[in-house]
Coordinates of C-alpha atoms in Angstrom, one line a residue:
X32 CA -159.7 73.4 76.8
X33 CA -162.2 71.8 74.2
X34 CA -162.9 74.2 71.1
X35 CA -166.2 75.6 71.1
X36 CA -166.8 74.1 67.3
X37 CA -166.2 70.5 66.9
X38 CA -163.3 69.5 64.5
X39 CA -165.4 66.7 63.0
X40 CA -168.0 64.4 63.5
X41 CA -167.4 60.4 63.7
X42 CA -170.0 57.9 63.1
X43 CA -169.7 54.2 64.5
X44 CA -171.4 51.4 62.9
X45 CA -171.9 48.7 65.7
X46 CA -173.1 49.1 69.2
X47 CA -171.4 46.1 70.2
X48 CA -168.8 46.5 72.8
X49 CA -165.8 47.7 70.5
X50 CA -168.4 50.2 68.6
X51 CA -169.5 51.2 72.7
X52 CA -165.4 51.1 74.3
X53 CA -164.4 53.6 70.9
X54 CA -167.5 56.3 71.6
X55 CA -166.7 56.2 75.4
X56 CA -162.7 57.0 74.8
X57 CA -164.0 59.7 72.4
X58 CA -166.4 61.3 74.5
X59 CA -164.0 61.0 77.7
X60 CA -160.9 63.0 76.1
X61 CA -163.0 65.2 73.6
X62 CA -165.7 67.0 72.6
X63 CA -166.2 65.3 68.7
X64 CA -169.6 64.5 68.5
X65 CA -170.2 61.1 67.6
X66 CA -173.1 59.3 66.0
X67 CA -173.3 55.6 67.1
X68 CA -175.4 53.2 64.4
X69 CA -176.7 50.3 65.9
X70 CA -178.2 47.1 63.0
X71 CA -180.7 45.8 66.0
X72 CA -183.8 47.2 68.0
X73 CA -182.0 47.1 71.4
X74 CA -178.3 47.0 72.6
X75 CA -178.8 43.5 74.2
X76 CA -176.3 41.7 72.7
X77 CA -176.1 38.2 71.5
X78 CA -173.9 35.8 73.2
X79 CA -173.2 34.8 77.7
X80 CA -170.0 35.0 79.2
X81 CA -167.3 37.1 78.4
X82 CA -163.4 37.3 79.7
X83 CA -161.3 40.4 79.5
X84 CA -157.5 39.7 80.8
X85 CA -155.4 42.1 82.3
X86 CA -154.8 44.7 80.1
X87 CA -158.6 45.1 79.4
X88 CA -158.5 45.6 83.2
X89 CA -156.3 48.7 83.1
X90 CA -158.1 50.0 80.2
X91 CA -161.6 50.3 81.9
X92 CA -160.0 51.7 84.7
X93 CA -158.4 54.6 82.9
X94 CA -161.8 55.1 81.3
X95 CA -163.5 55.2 85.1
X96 CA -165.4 52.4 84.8
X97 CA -163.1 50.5 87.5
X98 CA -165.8 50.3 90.3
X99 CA -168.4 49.2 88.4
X100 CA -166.2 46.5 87.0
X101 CA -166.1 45.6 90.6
X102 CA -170.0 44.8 90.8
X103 CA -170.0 42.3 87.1
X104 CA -166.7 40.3 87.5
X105 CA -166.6 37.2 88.3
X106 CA -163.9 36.5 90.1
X107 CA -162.5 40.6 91.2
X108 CA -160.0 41.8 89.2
X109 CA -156.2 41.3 90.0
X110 CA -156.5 37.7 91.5
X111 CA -154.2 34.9 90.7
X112 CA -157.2 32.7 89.5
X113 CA -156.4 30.3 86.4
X114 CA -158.0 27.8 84.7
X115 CA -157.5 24.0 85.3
X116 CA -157.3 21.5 82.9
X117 CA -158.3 18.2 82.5
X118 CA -158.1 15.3 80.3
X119 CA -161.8 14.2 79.7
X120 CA -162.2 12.1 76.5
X121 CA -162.9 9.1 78.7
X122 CA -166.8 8.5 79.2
X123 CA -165.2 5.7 81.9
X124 CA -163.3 9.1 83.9
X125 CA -160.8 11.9 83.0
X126 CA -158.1 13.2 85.3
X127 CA -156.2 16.9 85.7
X128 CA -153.8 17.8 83.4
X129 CA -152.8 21.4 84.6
X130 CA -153.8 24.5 86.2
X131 CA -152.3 27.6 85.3
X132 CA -151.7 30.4 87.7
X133 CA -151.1 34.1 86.9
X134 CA -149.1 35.3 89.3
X135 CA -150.0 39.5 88.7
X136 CA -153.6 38.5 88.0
X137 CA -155.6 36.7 85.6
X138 CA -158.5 36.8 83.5
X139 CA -161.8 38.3 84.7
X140 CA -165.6 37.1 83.4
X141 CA -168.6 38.5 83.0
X142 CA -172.1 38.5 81.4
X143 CA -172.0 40.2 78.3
X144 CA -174.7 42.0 78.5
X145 CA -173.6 43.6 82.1
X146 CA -170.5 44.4 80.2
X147 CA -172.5 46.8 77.0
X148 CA -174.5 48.4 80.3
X149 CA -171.3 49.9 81.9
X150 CA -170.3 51.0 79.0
X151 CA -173.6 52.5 78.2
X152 CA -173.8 54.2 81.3
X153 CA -170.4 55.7 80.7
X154 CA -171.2 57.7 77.2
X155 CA -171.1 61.4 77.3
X156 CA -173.7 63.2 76.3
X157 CA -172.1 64.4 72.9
X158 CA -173.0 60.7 71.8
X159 CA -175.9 59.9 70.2
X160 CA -177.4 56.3 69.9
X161 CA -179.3 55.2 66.8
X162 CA -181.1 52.1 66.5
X163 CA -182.8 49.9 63.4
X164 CA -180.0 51.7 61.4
X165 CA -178.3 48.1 59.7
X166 CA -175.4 50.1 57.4
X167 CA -175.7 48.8 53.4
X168 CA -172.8 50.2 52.1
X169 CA -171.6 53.7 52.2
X170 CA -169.2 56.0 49.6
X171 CA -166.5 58.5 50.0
X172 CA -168.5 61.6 48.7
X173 CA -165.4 63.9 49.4
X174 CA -162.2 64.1 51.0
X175 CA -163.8 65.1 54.5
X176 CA -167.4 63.4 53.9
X177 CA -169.0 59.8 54.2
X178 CA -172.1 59.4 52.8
X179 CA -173.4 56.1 54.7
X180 CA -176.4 54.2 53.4
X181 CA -178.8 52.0 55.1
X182 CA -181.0 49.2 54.2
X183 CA -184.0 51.5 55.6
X184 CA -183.9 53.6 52.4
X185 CA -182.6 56.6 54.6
X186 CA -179.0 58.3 54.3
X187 CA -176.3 59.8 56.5
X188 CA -172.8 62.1 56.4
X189 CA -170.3 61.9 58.6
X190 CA -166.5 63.0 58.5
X191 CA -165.0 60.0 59.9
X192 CA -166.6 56.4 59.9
X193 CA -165.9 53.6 61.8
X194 CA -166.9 50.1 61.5
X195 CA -167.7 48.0 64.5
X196 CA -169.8 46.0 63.1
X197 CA -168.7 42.5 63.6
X198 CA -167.5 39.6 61.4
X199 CA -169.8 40.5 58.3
X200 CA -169.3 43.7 58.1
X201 CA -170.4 46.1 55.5
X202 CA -167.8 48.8 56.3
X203 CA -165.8 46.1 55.5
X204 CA -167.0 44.7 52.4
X205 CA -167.8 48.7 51.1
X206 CA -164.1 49.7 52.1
X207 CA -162.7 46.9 50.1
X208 CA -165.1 47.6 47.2
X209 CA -163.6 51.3 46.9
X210 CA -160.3 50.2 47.3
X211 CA -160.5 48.1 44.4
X212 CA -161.6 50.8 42.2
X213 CA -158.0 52.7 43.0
X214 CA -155.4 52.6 40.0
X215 CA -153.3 50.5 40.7
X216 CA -155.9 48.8 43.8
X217 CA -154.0 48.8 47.4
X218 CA -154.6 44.9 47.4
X219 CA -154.6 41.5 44.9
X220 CA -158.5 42.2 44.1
X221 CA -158.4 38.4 43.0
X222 CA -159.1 37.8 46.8
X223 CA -162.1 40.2 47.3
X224 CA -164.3 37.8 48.8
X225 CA -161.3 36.0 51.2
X226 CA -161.2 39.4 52.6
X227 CA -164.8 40.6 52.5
X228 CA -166.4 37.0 53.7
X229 CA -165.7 35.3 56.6
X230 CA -164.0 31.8 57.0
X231 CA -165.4 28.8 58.4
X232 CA -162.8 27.0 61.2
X233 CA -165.0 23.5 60.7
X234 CA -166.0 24.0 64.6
X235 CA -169.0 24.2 66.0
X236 CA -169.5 25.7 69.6
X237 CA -172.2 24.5 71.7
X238 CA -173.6 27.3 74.4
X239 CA -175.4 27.3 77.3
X240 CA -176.0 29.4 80.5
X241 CA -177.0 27.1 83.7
X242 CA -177.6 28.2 87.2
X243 CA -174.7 27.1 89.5
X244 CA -177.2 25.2 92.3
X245 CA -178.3 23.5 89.0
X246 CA -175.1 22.3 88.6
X247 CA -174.1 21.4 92.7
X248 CA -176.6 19.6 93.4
X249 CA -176.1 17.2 90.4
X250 CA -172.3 16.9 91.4
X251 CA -171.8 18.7 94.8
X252 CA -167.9 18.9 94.3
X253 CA -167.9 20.5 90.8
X254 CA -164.4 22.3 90.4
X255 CA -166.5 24.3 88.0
X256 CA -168.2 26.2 90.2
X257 CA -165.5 28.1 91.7
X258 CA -162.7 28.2 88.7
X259 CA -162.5 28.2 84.9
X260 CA -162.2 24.6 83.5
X261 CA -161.1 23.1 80.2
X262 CA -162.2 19.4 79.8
X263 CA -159.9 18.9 76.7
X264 CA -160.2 15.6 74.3
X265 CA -160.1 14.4 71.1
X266 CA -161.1 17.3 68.5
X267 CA -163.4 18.5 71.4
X268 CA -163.0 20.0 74.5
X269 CA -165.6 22.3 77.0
X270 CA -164.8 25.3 78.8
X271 CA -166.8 26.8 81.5
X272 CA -166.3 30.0 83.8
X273 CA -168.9 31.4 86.4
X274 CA -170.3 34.5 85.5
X275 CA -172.8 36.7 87.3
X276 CA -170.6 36.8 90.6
X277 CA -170.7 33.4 90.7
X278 CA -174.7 32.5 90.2
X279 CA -174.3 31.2 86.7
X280 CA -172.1 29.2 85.1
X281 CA -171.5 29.6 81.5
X282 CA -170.8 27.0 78.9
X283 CA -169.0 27.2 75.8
X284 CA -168.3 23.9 74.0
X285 CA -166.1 23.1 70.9
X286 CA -166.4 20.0 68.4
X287 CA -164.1 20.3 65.3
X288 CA -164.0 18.6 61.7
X289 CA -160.7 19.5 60.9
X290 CA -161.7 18.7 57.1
X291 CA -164.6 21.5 57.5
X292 CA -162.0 24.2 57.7
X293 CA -162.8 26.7 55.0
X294 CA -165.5 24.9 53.1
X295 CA -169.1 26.8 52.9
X296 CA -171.0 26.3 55.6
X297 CA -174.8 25.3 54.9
X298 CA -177.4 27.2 56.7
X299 CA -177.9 29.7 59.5
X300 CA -175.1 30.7 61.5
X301 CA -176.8 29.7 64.7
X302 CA -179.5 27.8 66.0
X303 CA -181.2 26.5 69.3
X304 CA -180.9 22.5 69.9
X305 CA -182.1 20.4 72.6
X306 CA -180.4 19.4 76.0
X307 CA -180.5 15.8 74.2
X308 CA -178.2 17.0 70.9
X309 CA -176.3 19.0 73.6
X310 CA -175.3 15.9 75.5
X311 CA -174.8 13.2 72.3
X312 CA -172.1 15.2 71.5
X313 CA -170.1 14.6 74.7
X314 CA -171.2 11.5 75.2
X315 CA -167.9 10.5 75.3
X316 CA -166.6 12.5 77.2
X317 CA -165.9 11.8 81.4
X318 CA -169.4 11.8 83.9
X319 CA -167.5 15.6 85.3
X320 CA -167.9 17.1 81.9
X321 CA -171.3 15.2 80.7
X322 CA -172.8 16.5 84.1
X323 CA -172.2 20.1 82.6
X324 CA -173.8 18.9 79.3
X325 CA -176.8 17.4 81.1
X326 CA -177.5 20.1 83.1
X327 CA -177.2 23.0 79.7
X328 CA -180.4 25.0 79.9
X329 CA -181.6 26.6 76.3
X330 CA -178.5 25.0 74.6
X331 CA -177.9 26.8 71.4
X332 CA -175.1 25.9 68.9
X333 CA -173.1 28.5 66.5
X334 CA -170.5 28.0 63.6
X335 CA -167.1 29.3 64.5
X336 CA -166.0 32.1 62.0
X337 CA -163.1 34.1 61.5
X338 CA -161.9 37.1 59.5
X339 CA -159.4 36.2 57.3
X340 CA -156.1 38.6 57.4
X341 CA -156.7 41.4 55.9
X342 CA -153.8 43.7 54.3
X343 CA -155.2 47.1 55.3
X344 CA -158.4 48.2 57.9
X345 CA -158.5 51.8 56.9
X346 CA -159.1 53.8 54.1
X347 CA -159.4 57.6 53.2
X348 CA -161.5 58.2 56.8
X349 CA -163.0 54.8 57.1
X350 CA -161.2 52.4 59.6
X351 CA -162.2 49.2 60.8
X352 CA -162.2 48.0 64.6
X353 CA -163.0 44.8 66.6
X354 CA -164.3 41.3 65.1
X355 CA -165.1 43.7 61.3
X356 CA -161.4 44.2 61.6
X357 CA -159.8 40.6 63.2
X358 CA -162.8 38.5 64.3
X359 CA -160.9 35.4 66.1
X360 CA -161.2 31.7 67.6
X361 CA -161.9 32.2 71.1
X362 CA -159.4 30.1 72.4
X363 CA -157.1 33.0 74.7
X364 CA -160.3 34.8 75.7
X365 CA -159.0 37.8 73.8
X366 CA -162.3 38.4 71.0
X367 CA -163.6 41.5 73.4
X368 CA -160.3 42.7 75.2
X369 CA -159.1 42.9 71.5
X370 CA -161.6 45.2 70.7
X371 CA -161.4 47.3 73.5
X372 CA -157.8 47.7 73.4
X373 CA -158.7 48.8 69.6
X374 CA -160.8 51.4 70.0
X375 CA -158.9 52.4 73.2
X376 CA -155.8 53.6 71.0
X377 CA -158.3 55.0 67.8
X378 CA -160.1 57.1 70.4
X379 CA -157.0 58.5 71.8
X380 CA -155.7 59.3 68.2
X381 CA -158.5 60.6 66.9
X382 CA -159.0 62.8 70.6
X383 CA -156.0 64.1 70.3
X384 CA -155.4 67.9 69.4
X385 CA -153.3 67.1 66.8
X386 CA -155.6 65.1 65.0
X387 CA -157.6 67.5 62.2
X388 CA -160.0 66.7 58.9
X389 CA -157.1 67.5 56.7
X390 CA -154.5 64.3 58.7
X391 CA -157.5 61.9 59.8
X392 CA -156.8 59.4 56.8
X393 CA -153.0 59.8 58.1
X394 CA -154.4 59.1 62.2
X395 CA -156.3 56.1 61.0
X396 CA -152.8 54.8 59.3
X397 CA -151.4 54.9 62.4
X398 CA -154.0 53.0 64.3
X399 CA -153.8 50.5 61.6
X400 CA -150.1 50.2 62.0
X401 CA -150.4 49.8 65.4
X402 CA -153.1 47.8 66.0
X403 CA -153.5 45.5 62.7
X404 CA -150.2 43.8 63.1
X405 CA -150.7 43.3 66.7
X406 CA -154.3 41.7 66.9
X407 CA -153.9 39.7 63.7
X408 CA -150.7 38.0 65.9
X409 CA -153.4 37.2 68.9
X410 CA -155.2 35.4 66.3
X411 CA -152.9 33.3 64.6
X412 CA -151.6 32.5 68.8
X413 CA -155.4 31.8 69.8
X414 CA -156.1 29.4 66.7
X415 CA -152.9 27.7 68.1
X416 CA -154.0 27.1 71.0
X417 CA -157.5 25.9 70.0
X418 CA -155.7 22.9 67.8
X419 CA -153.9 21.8 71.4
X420 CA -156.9 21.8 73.6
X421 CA -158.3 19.2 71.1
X422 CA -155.0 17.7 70.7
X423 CA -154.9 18.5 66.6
X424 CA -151.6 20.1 66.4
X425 CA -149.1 18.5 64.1
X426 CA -147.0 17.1 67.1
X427 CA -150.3 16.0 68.5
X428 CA -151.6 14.0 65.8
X429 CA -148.8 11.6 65.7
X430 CA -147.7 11.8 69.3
X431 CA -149.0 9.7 72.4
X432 CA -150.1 11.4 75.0
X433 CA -147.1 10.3 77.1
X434 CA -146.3 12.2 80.6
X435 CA -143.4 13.6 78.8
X436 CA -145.3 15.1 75.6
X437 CA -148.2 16.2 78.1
X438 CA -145.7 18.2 79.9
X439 CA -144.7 20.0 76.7
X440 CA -148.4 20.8 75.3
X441 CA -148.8 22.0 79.1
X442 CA -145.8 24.1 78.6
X443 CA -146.9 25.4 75.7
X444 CA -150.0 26.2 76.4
X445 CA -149.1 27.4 79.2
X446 CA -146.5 30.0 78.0
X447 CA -148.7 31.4 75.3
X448 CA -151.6 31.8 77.7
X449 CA -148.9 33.8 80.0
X450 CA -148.0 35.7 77.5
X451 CA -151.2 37.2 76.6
X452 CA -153.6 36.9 79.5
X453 CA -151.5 37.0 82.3
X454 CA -149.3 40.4 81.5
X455 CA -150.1 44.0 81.9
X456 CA -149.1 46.7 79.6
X457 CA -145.7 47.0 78.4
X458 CA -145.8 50.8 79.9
X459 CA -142.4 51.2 79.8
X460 CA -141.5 50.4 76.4
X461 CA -144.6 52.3 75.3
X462 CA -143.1 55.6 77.1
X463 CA -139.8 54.7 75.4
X464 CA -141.6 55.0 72.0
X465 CA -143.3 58.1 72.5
X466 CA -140.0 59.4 73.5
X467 CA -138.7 58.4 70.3
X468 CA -141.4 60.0 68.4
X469 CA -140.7 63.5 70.4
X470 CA -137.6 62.9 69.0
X471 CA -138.9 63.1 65.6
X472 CA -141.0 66.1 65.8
X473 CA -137.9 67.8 67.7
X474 CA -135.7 66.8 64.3
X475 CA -138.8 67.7 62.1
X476 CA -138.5 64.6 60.7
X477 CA -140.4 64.0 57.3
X478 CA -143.2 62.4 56.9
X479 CA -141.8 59.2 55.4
X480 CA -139.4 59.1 58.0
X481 CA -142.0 59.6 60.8
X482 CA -143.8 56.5 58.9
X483 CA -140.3 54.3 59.3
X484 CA -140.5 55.3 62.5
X485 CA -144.0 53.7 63.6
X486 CA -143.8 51.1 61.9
X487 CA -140.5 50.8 63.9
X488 CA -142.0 51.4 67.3
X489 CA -145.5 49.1 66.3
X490 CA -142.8 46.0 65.7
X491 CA -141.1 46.5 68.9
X492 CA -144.4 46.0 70.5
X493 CA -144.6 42.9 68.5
X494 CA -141.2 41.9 70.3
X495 CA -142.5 41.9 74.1
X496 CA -144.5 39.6 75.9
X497 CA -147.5 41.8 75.1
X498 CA -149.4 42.8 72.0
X499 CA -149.9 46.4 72.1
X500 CA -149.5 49.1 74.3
X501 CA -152.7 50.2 76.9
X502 CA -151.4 52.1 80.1
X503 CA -149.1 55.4 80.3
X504 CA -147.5 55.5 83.7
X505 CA -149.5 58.0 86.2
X506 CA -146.6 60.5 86.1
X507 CA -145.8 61.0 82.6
X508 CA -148.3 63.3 80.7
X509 CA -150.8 62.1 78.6
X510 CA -149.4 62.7 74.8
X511 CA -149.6 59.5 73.4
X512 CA -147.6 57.9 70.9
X513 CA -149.6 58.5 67.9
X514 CA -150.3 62.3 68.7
X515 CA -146.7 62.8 68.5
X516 CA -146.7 61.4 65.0
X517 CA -149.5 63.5 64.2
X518 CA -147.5 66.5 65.5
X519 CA -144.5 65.5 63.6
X520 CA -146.5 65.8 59.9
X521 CA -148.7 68.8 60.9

C-alpha cells in the first residue's frame, strides 16, 4: 500500500520521450510526485519516424500501453519484418544486397509524435507538466535538496533531479561543473568540455516525410512502401520505413565527410533546404533511391551529434537519462528504445520501497552501473554499423566489393543487427541476478561487497546477446534487481 506522505519528490527536465517513459514508470508503481520540466511551449516534438525493437516492445506493454501501441505501429508488433538492402551508388541502377529477417520479431515504427501522445495519455495524475521552463543550471543546496534554475529568472526545489534533456544538456553540463569542484574531482577535469559538449560525426542527415501514393505513383513497385530499405553507397546511404500505418513514408538520409568527424561545426544545427539540394546529393545514387529523393516534401537537413562517453551520469541525486546521458548515431534504431529502457529500470529503482532520501544517491549508482555501461556499448555497436552501410570501415576502404567480402559485411551487419534489434529480454539471466542479490541481503553482505556484486551482475548482462535487462517472467514477483541492493545497504 502507497504511504499516505510521499518519500520525495523527483523533477525531470525534458518532456521528450525518455523524460515522458521515466514519469510514466514512476507514477505506475508509486505514489512520488513528480514535476516534469519541459524547455518548449508544446510537447510536439522535433523529428518523423521513430523505431523501437523488441525489447522496447515488452517494455510498453508492462507499462499498459500495449493496445495503443497497436493503433501507431507500423508494421504490428511481433512480426518477422526486416529491412532489405541494396547496393545503390550507381545513378545507371543498384541491385539487393540482403534482407534480414528476425525470426521472434523485429523492429516496429512510428511517428514520433504519436509515440509522446501515448505516453502522455498514460501519466498519473501525481505528475505534473510544466512548460517554457528551459533548465540553466541547478546546485545541490543540501544533501536531500536541488535547487534548479531557469533561464526565466524563476527557481525550483526538488529532492531528486533527472535530466532528460537531450544531447546539450544542462543537467549535464551543471552535474559535471559540481563534480569538478570535489577534492580530488571524480573525473580528468582537463576534458570538461569533451564531456559537457557534444561531438560532431562529420554526417549530415537529410529528412523528409512524403505521402506513400506520392511515392507509388512515381514508381508503382517501390519495395519502400511496404518494408524498411537501406540504399547503401559510397559514404552515403538512405533509409526509409513507413510510418503512420503505412500512409507515410519517412526518410532519413546520411552523407559523411569522414575528415569532419570531431571538428566544430559552423552554424545552426538544423535547417530546411529545397527538394533540389535534397536530390543533388543523391544524384548519384540508383533512379529507386533518387525517386525517394525527388519526391521528399519539406526536406530539412540536421548535423549528426553524439555524446561523447562519459565516466559517470549521476551525482549526489542528479542522474542523467536518454540522449543527455548517451546521445547515439542512429544506425541500429536504438536512440528512443535506449531511453526508454533507461528510465524503465530508474523508475523501478527509484519506485521501489526500499529506495529512501537518505540511499537515493546510492539508487542512482545503481542505475548508472547498470545502464551506463550497457547503452554506451549500443553506441560504440551502432557507429559500427553506420561506417558499413557507407562502406567506411577499415576492411571496407581497402577491400572490393567482391561477392565474397559482400557476404561478410552482410554477415556482420547482420549479426550485430540480430543481436540488438531482433532479441527479447534476457529474463532469465536477469531473474538469476536478482537471485544472487537475495543472496546478498540473506548474507548481509556489506555495502562494498553488494557494490562488487552489481557491478558483477551489470557485466554479465554485457556478456549476452542483449544489453540490459527489461522483462521479469509473469510468475516471479516483482522485486527487481536493484531493490534487492537497496535492501542489502538499508
Amino acid at each position: 500500500m502507497p504511504s499516505s506522505e510521499p518519500k520525495f519528490r523527483v523533477a525531470i527536465c525534458g518532456a521528450g520521450i525518455g523524460g515522458l517513459a521515466l514519469a510514466v514508470t514512476i507514477g505506475k508503481f508509486s505514489d512520488i510526485p513528480v514535476d516534469l520540466y519541459e524547455a518548449k511551449s508544446t510537447l510536439i516534438p522535433e523529428g518523423a519516424g521513430i523505431s523501437i525493437r523488441r525489447r522496447t516492445i515488452e517494455i510498453l506493454k508492462v507499462l499498459g500501453m500495449h493496445w495503443d501501441l497497436i493503433k501507431i505501429c507500423t508494421p504490428k508488433p511481433n512480426m518477422t519484418n526486416g529491412p532489405h538492402f541494396r547496393l545503390s551508388d550507381n545513378s545507371d541502377g543498384g541491385h539487393d544486397w540482403f534482407h534480414q529477417v528476425y525470426p521472434h520479431g523485429g523492429p516496429t515504427s512510428m511517428h514520433r509524435t504519436d509515440m509522446v501522445d501515448v505516453l502522455v495519455k498514460h501519466l498519473s495524475p501525481s505528475t505534473r507538466v510544466h512548460l517554457n521552463k528551459r533548465l540553466k543550471a541547478y546546485t545541490q543546496t543540501g544533501p536531500s535538496e536541488v535547487t534548479m534554475h531557469f533561464t526565466d529568472g524563476t527557481e525550483a526545489t526538488t529532492n531528486v533531479l533527472i535530466g532528460a534533456d537531450g544531447i546539450r544538456s544542462p543537467v549535464r553540463r551543471a552535474m559535471y561543473e559540481n563534480a569538478a569542484q570535489y577534492d580530488p574531482p571524480p573525473f580528468d577535469v582537463s576534458r570538461m568540455e569533451e564531456y559537457c559538449e557534444p561531438s560532431w560525426t562529420g554526417s549530415m542527415i537529410y529528412r523528409s516525410l512524403i505521402p506513400m501514393s506520392k511515392v507509388l505513383e512515381r514508381y508503382p513497385d517501390h519495395p519502400a512502401a511496404k518494408d524498411m530499405m537501406f540504399m547503401c553507397g559510397k559514404n552515403k546511404h538512405i533509409l526509409s520505413f513507413p510510418v503512420n500505418q503505412g500512409e507515410m513514408l519517412n526518410i532519413v538520409a546520411y552523407a559523411t565527410d569522414p575528415a569532419n568527424k570531431g571538428k566544430h561545426f559552423e552554424g545552426r544545427w538544423n535547417r530546411d533546404i529545397t527538394p533540389e539540394e535534397f536530390t543533388e546529393v543523391f544524384s548519384d545514387f540508383e533512379p529507386m533511391a533518387r525517386a525517394l529523393t525527388e519526391c521528399g516534401e519539406n526536406p530539412s537537413q540536421w548535423a549528426l551529434f553524439v555524446t561523447n562517453e562519459l565516466p559517470f551520469s549521476s551525482l549526489e541525486s542528479v542522474a542523467l537519462i536518454g540522449d543527455a546521458s548517451h546521445a547515439m548515431t542512429t544506425h541500429l534504431g536504438a536512440g528512443a528504445g535506449q531511453a526508454i529502457e533507461d528510465a524503465w529500470i530508474l523508475g523501478r529503482i527509484l519506485a521501489s520501497k526500499h529506495v529512501n532520501m537518505s540511499n537515493v544517491p546510492r539508487a542512482l549508482r545503481i542505475h548508472q552501473a547498470i545502464c551506463l555501461p550497457a547503452a554506451q556499448r549500443v553506441v560504440r555497436e551502432s557507429a559500427k554499423n553506420g561506417l558499413m552501410y557507407d562502406f567506411r570501415s577499415e576492411e571496407q576502404c581497402h577491400a572490393p566489393r567482391s561477392k565474397e567480402s559482400l557476404d561478410r559485411w552482410r554477415m556482420d551487419i547482420g549479426k550485430r543487427m540480430a543481436e540488438f534489434i531482433g532479441a527479447n529480454g534476457t529474463a532469465a539471466n536477469w531473474y538469476d541476478a536478482e537471485l544472487q542479490l537475495r543472496d546478498a541481503i540473506v548474507m548481509n553482505e556489506s555495502e562494498s561487497d553488494a557494490d562488487r556484486l552489481l557491478q558483477k551482475v551489470a557485466a554479465m548482462s554485457l556478456t549476452t546477446s542483449d544489453v540490459t535487462s527489461v522483462s521479469v517472467p509473469v510468475n516471479v514477483p516483482c522485486n527487481c534487481y536493484s531493490c534487492a541492493v537497496m535492501l542489502s545497504s538499508s
